[in-house]
PDB file of C-alpha atoms in Angstrom:
ATOM      1  CA  UNK M 483      76.539 105.304 253.161  1.00  0.00           C
ATOM      2  CA  UNK M 484      76.853 103.434 249.876  1.00  0.00           C
ATOM      3  CA  UNK M 485      76.442 105.641 246.783  1.00  0.00           C
ATOM      4  CA  UNK M 486      74.092 104.356 244.070  1.00  0.00           C
ATOM      5  CA  UNK M 487      76.521 104.920 241.178  1.00  0.00           C
ATOM      6  CA  UNK M 488      79.829 103.114 241.605  1.00  0.00           C
ATOM      7  CA  UNK M 489      81.260 105.373 244.290  1.00  0.00           C
ATOM      8  CA  UNK M 490      79.888 108.546 242.672  1.00  0.00           C
ATOM      9  CA  UNK M 491      77.529 110.702 244.721  1.00  0.00           C
ATOM     10  CA  UNK M 492      74.569 112.272 242.934  1.00  0.00           C
ATOM     11  CA  UNK M 493      72.790 115.334 244.362  1.00  0.00           C
ATOM     12  CA  UNK M 494      69.464 116.247 242.722  1.00  0.00           C
ATOM     13  CA  UNK M 495      68.517 119.942 242.935  1.00  0.00           C
ATOM     14  CA  UNK M 496      64.985 121.179 242.289  1.00  0.00           C
ATOM     15  CA  UNK M 497      62.612 124.041 243.044  1.00  0.00           C
ATOM     16  CA  UNK M 498      59.973 126.197 241.396  1.00  0.00           C
ATOM     17  CA  UNK M 499      60.634 128.547 238.494  1.00  0.00           C
ATOM     18  CA  UNK M 500      62.591 131.579 239.693  1.00  0.00           C
ATOM     19  CA  UNK M 501      63.764 129.844 242.861  1.00  0.00           C
ATOM     20  CA  UNK M 502      67.464 130.069 242.017  1.00  0.00           C
ATOM     21  CA  UNK M 503      68.218 126.422 241.175  1.00  0.00           C
ATOM     22  CA  UNK M 504      71.014 127.431 238.798  1.00  0.00           C
ATOM     23  CA  UNK M 505      72.603 129.592 241.484  1.00  0.00           C
ATOM     24  CA  UNK M 506      72.555 126.693 243.936  1.00  0.00           C
ATOM     25  CA  UNK M 507      73.993 124.396 241.251  1.00  0.00           C
ATOM     26  CA  UNK M 508      76.858 126.831 240.687  1.00  0.00           C
ATOM     27  CA  UNK M 509      77.532 127.042 244.421  1.00  0.00           C
ATOM     28  CA  UNK M 510      77.893 123.273 244.666  1.00  0.00           C
ATOM     29  CA  UNK M 511      80.287 123.571 241.725  1.00  0.00           C
ATOM     30  CA  UNK M 512      82.343 126.141 243.641  1.00  0.00           C
ATOM     31  CA  UNK M 513      82.598 123.597 246.467  1.00  0.00           C
ATOM     32  CA  UNK M 514      84.011 120.936 244.157  1.00  0.00           C
ATOM     33  CA  UNK M 515      81.013 119.153 242.672  1.00  0.00           C
ATOM     34  CA  UNK M 516      80.738 118.479 238.969  1.00  0.00           C
ATOM     35  CA  UNK M 517      77.593 120.133 237.678  1.00  0.00           C
ATOM     36  CA  UNK M 518      74.994 119.436 235.016  1.00  0.00           C
ATOM     37  CA  UNK M 519      71.574 120.928 234.248  1.00  0.00           C
ATOM     38  CA  UNK M 520      68.617 119.119 232.708  1.00  0.00           C
ATOM     39  CA  UNK M 521      67.284 122.448 231.438  1.00  0.00           C
ATOM     40  CA  UNK M 522      70.554 123.140 229.645  1.00  0.00           C
ATOM     41  CA  UNK M 523      70.461 119.673 228.079  1.00  0.00           C
ATOM     42  CA  UNK M 524      66.818 120.123 227.040  1.00  0.00           C
ATOM     43  CA  UNK M 525      67.663 123.417 225.326  1.00  0.00           C
ATOM     44  CA  UNK M 526      70.008 121.579 222.968  1.00  0.00           C
ATOM     45  CA  UNK M 527      66.954 119.776 221.571  1.00  0.00           C
ATOM     46  CA  UNK M 528      65.216 123.063 220.710  1.00  0.00           C
ATOM     47  CA  UNK M 529      68.179 124.596 218.886  1.00  0.00           C
ATOM     48  CA  UNK M 530      68.586 124.844 215.075  1.00  0.00           C
ATOM     49  CA  UNK M 531      70.747 121.699 215.172  1.00  0.00           C
ATOM     50  CA  UNK M 532      68.134 119.697 217.128  1.00  0.00           C
ATOM     51  CA  UNK M 533      67.803 116.092 215.943  1.00  0.00           C
ATOM     52  CA  UNK M 534      64.084 116.103 216.848  1.00  0.00           C
ATOM     53  CA  UNK M 535      62.771 119.111 214.908  1.00  0.00           C
ATOM     54  CA  UNK M 536      60.454 116.827 212.916  1.00  0.00           C
ATOM     55  CA  UNK M 537      58.965 115.425 216.134  1.00  0.00           C
ATOM     56  CA  UNK M 538      58.534 118.918 217.589  1.00  0.00           C
ATOM     57  CA  UNK M 539      56.621 119.990 214.486  1.00  0.00           C
ATOM     58  CA  UNK M 540      54.424 116.901 214.788  1.00  0.00           C
ATOM     59  CA  UNK M 541      53.451 118.044 218.296  1.00  0.00           C
ATOM     60  CA  UNK M 542      53.089 121.800 217.750  1.00  0.00           C
ATOM     61  CA  UNK M 543      52.884 122.419 214.007  1.00  0.00           C
ATOM     62  CA  UNK M 544      54.992 124.590 211.690  1.00  0.00           C
ATOM     63  CA  UNK M 545      54.133 127.660 213.771  1.00  0.00           C
ATOM     64  CA  UNK M 546      57.122 126.868 216.030  1.00  0.00           C
ATOM     65  CA  UNK M 547      59.618 127.303 213.177  1.00  0.00           C
ATOM     66  CA  UNK M 548      61.200 130.582 212.131  1.00  0.00           C
ATOM     67  CA  UNK M 549      61.847 131.582 208.521  1.00  0.00           C
ATOM     68  CA  UNK M 550      65.021 129.487 208.512  1.00  0.00           C
ATOM     69  CA  UNK M 551      63.217 126.379 209.752  1.00  0.00           C
ATOM     70  CA  UNK M 552      64.724 126.572 213.233  1.00  0.00           C
ATOM     71  CA  UNK M 553      62.631 126.012 216.383  1.00  0.00           C
ATOM     72  CA  UNK M 554      61.410 129.091 218.246  1.00  0.00           C
ATOM     73  CA  UNK M 555      61.905 128.123 221.887  1.00  0.00           C
ATOM     74  CA  UNK M 556      59.556 130.770 223.294  1.00  0.00           C
ATOM     75  CA  UNK M 557      56.765 129.613 220.975  1.00  0.00           C
ATOM     76  CA  UNK M 558      57.228 125.997 222.034  1.00  0.00           C
ATOM     77  CA  UNK M 559      56.997 127.020 225.700  1.00  0.00           C
ATOM     78  CA  UNK M 560      53.942 129.188 225.080  1.00  0.00           C
ATOM     79  CA  UNK M 561      52.057 126.370 223.340  1.00  0.00           C
ATOM     80  CA  UNK M 562      53.198 123.655 225.749  1.00  0.00           C
ATOM     81  CA  UNK M 563      52.136 125.470 228.899  1.00  0.00           C
ATOM     82  CA  UNK M 564      48.790 126.395 227.354  1.00  0.00           C
ATOM     83  CA  UNK M 565      47.834 122.807 226.520  1.00  0.00           C
ATOM     84  CA  UNK M 566      48.414 119.932 228.945  1.00  0.00           C
ATOM     85  CA  UNK M 567      48.324 117.310 226.179  1.00  0.00           C
ATOM     86  CA  UNK M 568      51.031 119.136 224.231  1.00  0.00           C
ATOM     87  CA  UNK M 569      53.119 119.582 227.366  1.00  0.00           C
ATOM     88  CA  UNK M 570      52.817 115.866 228.071  1.00  0.00           C
ATOM     89  CA  UNK M 571      53.813 115.034 224.485  1.00  0.00           C
ATOM     90  CA  UNK M 572      56.821 117.365 224.735  1.00  0.00           C
ATOM     91  CA  UNK M 573      57.895 115.807 228.033  1.00  0.00           C
ATOM     92  CA  UNK M 574      57.512 112.307 226.613  1.00  0.00           C
ATOM     93  CA  UNK M 575      59.747 113.321 223.692  1.00  0.00           C
ATOM     94  CA  UNK M 576      62.448 115.188 225.612  1.00  0.00           C
ATOM     95  CA  UNK M 577      62.732 113.458 228.978  1.00  0.00           C
ATOM     96  CA  UNK M 578      64.212 110.184 227.639  1.00  0.00           C
ATOM     97  CA  UNK M 579      66.688 112.176 225.510  1.00  0.00           C
ATOM     98  CA  UNK M 580      67.680 114.381 228.444  1.00  0.00           C
ATOM     99  CA  UNK M 581      67.967 111.388 230.765  1.00  0.00           C
ATOM    100  CA  UNK M 582      70.237 109.515 228.307  1.00  0.00           C
ATOM    101  CA  UNK M 583      72.501 112.546 227.890  1.00  0.00           C
ATOM    102  CA  UNK M 584      72.675 112.944 231.643  1.00  0.00           C
ATOM    103  CA  UNK M 585      73.423 109.265 232.277  1.00  0.00           C
ATOM    104  CA  UNK M 586      76.200 109.339 229.667  1.00  0.00           C
ATOM    105  CA  UNK M 587      77.691 112.274 231.590  1.00  0.00           C
ATOM    106  CA  UNK M 588      77.273 110.518 234.937  1.00  0.00           C
ATOM    107  CA  UNK M 589      78.829 107.284 233.707  1.00  0.00           C
ATOM    108  CA  UNK M 590      81.838 109.172 232.331  1.00  0.00           C
ATOM    109  CA  UNK M 591      82.701 110.691 235.711  1.00  0.00           C
ATOM    110  CA  UNK M 592      85.474 109.118 237.742  1.00  0.00           C
ATOM    111  CA  UNK M 593      84.872 107.204 240.976  1.00  0.00           C
ATOM    112  CA  UNK M 594      84.645 109.448 244.011  1.00  0.00           C
ATOM    113  CA  UNK M 595      83.026 112.289 242.093  1.00  0.00           C
ATOM    114  CA  UNK M 596      80.214 114.352 243.562  1.00  0.00           C
ATOM    115  CA  UNK M 597      77.760 115.381 240.855  1.00  0.00           C
ATOM    116  CA  UNK M 598      75.193 118.149 241.369  1.00  0.00           C
ATOM    117  CA  UNK M 599      72.262 117.799 238.963  1.00  0.00           C
ATOM    118  CA  UNK M 600      69.664 120.527 238.422  1.00  0.00           C
ATOM    119  CA  UNK M 601      66.277 118.948 237.609  1.00  0.00           C
ATOM    120  CA  UNK M 602      63.116 121.111 237.649  1.00  0.00           C
ATOM    121  CA  UNK M 603      60.906 117.987 237.550  1.00  0.00           C
ATOM    122  CA  UNK M 604      63.035 115.938 239.934  1.00  0.00           C
ATOM    123  CA  UNK M 605      60.130 114.314 241.760  1.00  0.00           C
ATOM    124  CA  UNK M 606      57.557 114.500 238.967  1.00  0.00           C
ATOM    125  CA  UNK M 607      59.723 112.296 236.721  1.00  0.00           C
ATOM    126  CA  UNK M 608      60.979 110.017 239.532  1.00  0.00           C
ATOM    127  CA  UNK M 609      64.528 111.253 238.874  1.00  0.00           C
ATOM    128  CA  UNK M 610      64.972 111.470 242.640  1.00  0.00           C
ATOM    129  CA  UNK M 611      65.042 107.669 242.778  1.00  0.00           C
ATOM    130  CA  UNK M 612      68.528 107.614 241.245  1.00  0.00           C
ATOM    131  CA  UNK M 613      69.869 110.376 243.505  1.00  0.00           C
ATOM    132  CA  UNK M 614      71.807 109.864 246.709  1.00  0.00           C
ATOM    133  CA  UNK M 615      70.585 113.195 248.085  1.00  0.00           C
ATOM    134  CA  UNK M 616      67.927 115.720 247.074  1.00  0.00           C
ATOM    135  CA  UNK M 617      67.788 119.480 247.649  1.00  0.00           C
ATOM    136  CA  UNK M 618      64.769 121.751 247.142  1.00  0.00           C
ATOM    137  CA  UNK M 619      65.341 125.477 246.704  1.00  0.00           C
ATOM    138  CA  UNK M 620      62.422 127.339 248.306  1.00  0.00           C
ATOM    139  CA  UNK M 621      61.381 130.923 247.652  1.00  0.00           C
ATOM    140  CA  UNK M 622      58.210 132.962 248.003  1.00  0.00           C
ATOM    141  CA  UNK M 623      56.058 133.331 244.851  1.00  0.00           C
ATOM    142  CA  UNK M 624      56.578 137.106 245.021  1.00  0.00           C
ATOM    143  CA  UNK M 625      60.366 136.872 244.940  1.00  0.00           C
ATOM    144  CA  UNK M 626      60.240 134.190 242.245  1.00  0.00           C
ATOM    145  CA  UNK M 627      58.072 136.416 240.038  1.00  0.00           C
ATOM    146  CA  UNK M 628      60.413 139.390 240.587  1.00  0.00           C
ATOM    147  CA  UNK M 629      63.323 137.286 239.349  1.00  0.00           C
ATOM    148  CA  UNK M 630      61.434 136.006 236.334  1.00  0.00           C
ATOM    149  CA  UNK M 631      60.357 139.563 235.481  1.00  0.00           C
ATOM    150  CA  UNK M 632      63.952 140.771 235.655  1.00  0.00           C
ATOM    151  CA  UNK M 633      64.936 138.179 233.032  1.00  0.00           C
ATOM    152  CA  UNK M 634      62.182 139.298 230.678  1.00  0.00           C
ATOM    153  CA  UNK M 635      60.381 137.256 228.049  1.00  0.00           C
ATOM    154  CA  UNK M 636      57.549 135.910 230.216  1.00  0.00           C
ATOM    155  CA  UNK M 637      54.300 137.433 231.427  1.00  0.00           C
ATOM    156  CA  UNK M 638      52.604 136.649 234.731  1.00  0.00           C
ATOM    157  CA  UNK M 639      50.086 134.280 233.138  1.00  0.00           C
ATOM    158  CA  UNK M 640      52.883 132.156 231.669  1.00  0.00           C
ATOM    159  CA  UNK M 641      54.680 132.224 235.015  1.00  0.00           C
ATOM    160  CA  UNK M 642      51.557 130.913 236.732  1.00  0.00           C
ATOM    161  CA  UNK M 643      51.023 128.199 234.125  1.00  0.00           C
ATOM    162  CA  UNK M 644      54.565 126.917 234.553  1.00  0.00           C
ATOM    163  CA  UNK M 645      54.235 126.849 238.320  1.00  0.00           C
ATOM    164  CA  UNK M 646      50.934 125.005 238.104  1.00  0.00           C
ATOM    165  CA  UNK M 647      52.483 122.380 235.832  1.00  0.00           C
ATOM    166  CA  UNK M 648      54.890 121.390 238.616  1.00  0.00           C
ATOM    167  CA  UNK M 649      54.464 119.637 241.933  1.00  0.00           C
ATOM    168  CA  UNK M 650      53.451 121.855 244.833  1.00  0.00           C
ATOM    169  CA  UNK M 651      56.506 123.373 246.536  1.00  0.00           C
ATOM    170  CA  UNK M 652      55.502 122.137 249.993  1.00  0.00           C
ATOM    171  CA  UNK M 653      55.282 118.601 248.624  1.00  0.00           C
ATOM    172  CA  UNK M 654      58.744 118.918 247.090  1.00  0.00           C
ATOM    173  CA  UNK M 655      60.101 120.151 250.402  1.00  0.00           C
ATOM    174  CA  UNK M 656      58.567 117.219 252.259  1.00  0.00           C
ATOM    175  CA  UNK M 657      60.206 114.748 249.866  1.00  0.00           C
ATOM    176  CA  UNK M 658      63.680 116.328 249.983  1.00  0.00           C
ATOM    177  CA  UNK M 659      66.674 115.462 252.111  1.00  0.00           C
ATOM    178  CA  UNK M 660      67.557 119.148 252.358  1.00  0.00           C
ATOM    179  CA  UNK M 661      65.678 122.430 251.867  1.00  0.00           C
ATOM    180  CA  UNK M 662      67.336 125.810 251.337  1.00  0.00           C
ATOM    181  CA  UNK M 663      65.685 129.224 251.384  1.00  0.00           C
ATOM    182  CA  UNK M 664      66.767 131.653 248.692  1.00  0.00           C
ATOM    183  CA  UNK M 665      65.350 135.075 249.557  1.00  0.00           C
ATOM    184  CA  UNK M 666      67.777 137.270 247.594  1.00  0.00           C
ATOM    185  CA  UNK M 667      70.527 137.201 250.218  1.00  0.00           C
ATOM    186  CA  UNK M 668      73.328 135.426 248.391  1.00  0.00           C
ATOM    187  CA  UNK M 669      75.630 135.105 251.399  1.00  0.00           C
ATOM    188  CA  UNK M 670      72.928 133.418 253.479  1.00  0.00           C
ATOM    189  CA  UNK M 671      72.202 131.063 250.599  1.00  0.00           C
ATOM    190  CA  UNK M 672      75.891 130.194 250.309  1.00  0.00           C
ATOM    191  CA  UNK M 673      76.058 129.506 254.047  1.00  0.00           C
ATOM    192  CA  UNK M 674      73.226 126.983 253.689  1.00  0.00           C
ATOM    193  CA  UNK M 675      74.902 125.265 250.744  1.00  0.00           C
ATOM    194  CA  UNK M 676      78.218 125.025 252.597  1.00  0.00           C
ATOM    195  CA  UNK M 677      76.456 123.338 255.552  1.00  0.00           C
ATOM    196  CA  UNK M 678      74.655 120.880 253.251  1.00  0.00           C
ATOM    197  CA  UNK M 679      77.858 120.147 251.332  1.00  0.00           C
ATOM    198  CA  UNK M 680      79.694 119.365 254.569  1.00  0.00           C
ATOM    199  CA  UNK M 681      76.841 117.142 255.788  1.00  0.00           C
ATOM    200  CA  UNK M 682      76.766 115.208 252.503  1.00  0.00           C
ATOM    201  CA  UNK M 683      80.526 114.683 252.564  1.00  0.00           C
ATOM    202  CA  UNK M 684      80.274 113.512 256.181  1.00  0.00           C
ATOM    203  CA  UNK M 685      77.566 110.993 255.285  1.00  0.00           C
ATOM    204  CA  UNK M 686      79.540 109.734 252.281  1.00  0.00           C
ATOM    205  CA  UNK M 687      82.428 108.795 254.564  1.00  0.00           C
ATOM    206  CA  UNK M 688      80.242 106.675 256.853  1.00  0.00           C
TER     207      UNK M 688
END
């Protein structure tokens, strides 16, 4: 196959909240891929040093700022997932910034690199169109909620709102090149990732 990015292979990884996308990303990293997360990039724009604090306040109001004038990430999430118009405005602000940061990273990688990219909204934002391969991490809603609960900081209503803001899991699975099941058995998950990694490397050589 012919990679889309100057002999670099891009793997897009997605799934619902609590599915274990970050774990799958790390496993691809263990197998030699360079890794990057859209969520991690997005978090840099809600930190005290964010260059878009003014724009965030325009969307949500001063209520998202702490006493030092820094964004409160949990408050932003709470307001965004409670109001579709605010969520859309937030996405319209952050997605271009995240995409530019990601593309700068991608373009700086050497030829022959395999890059694993975690993107919660892979299909919703058409990010899959620039990927050579796509992987959806599937998990039952019950297991996903257990994982989110173990992290703390989110109630069930918020969990539901975030899930409902994303594409249906079955739709994601139907659009993906590969689907992995992550049901709390790490070794079985790793076995699936190893098989997918080998298949991707085999296809790259063709």
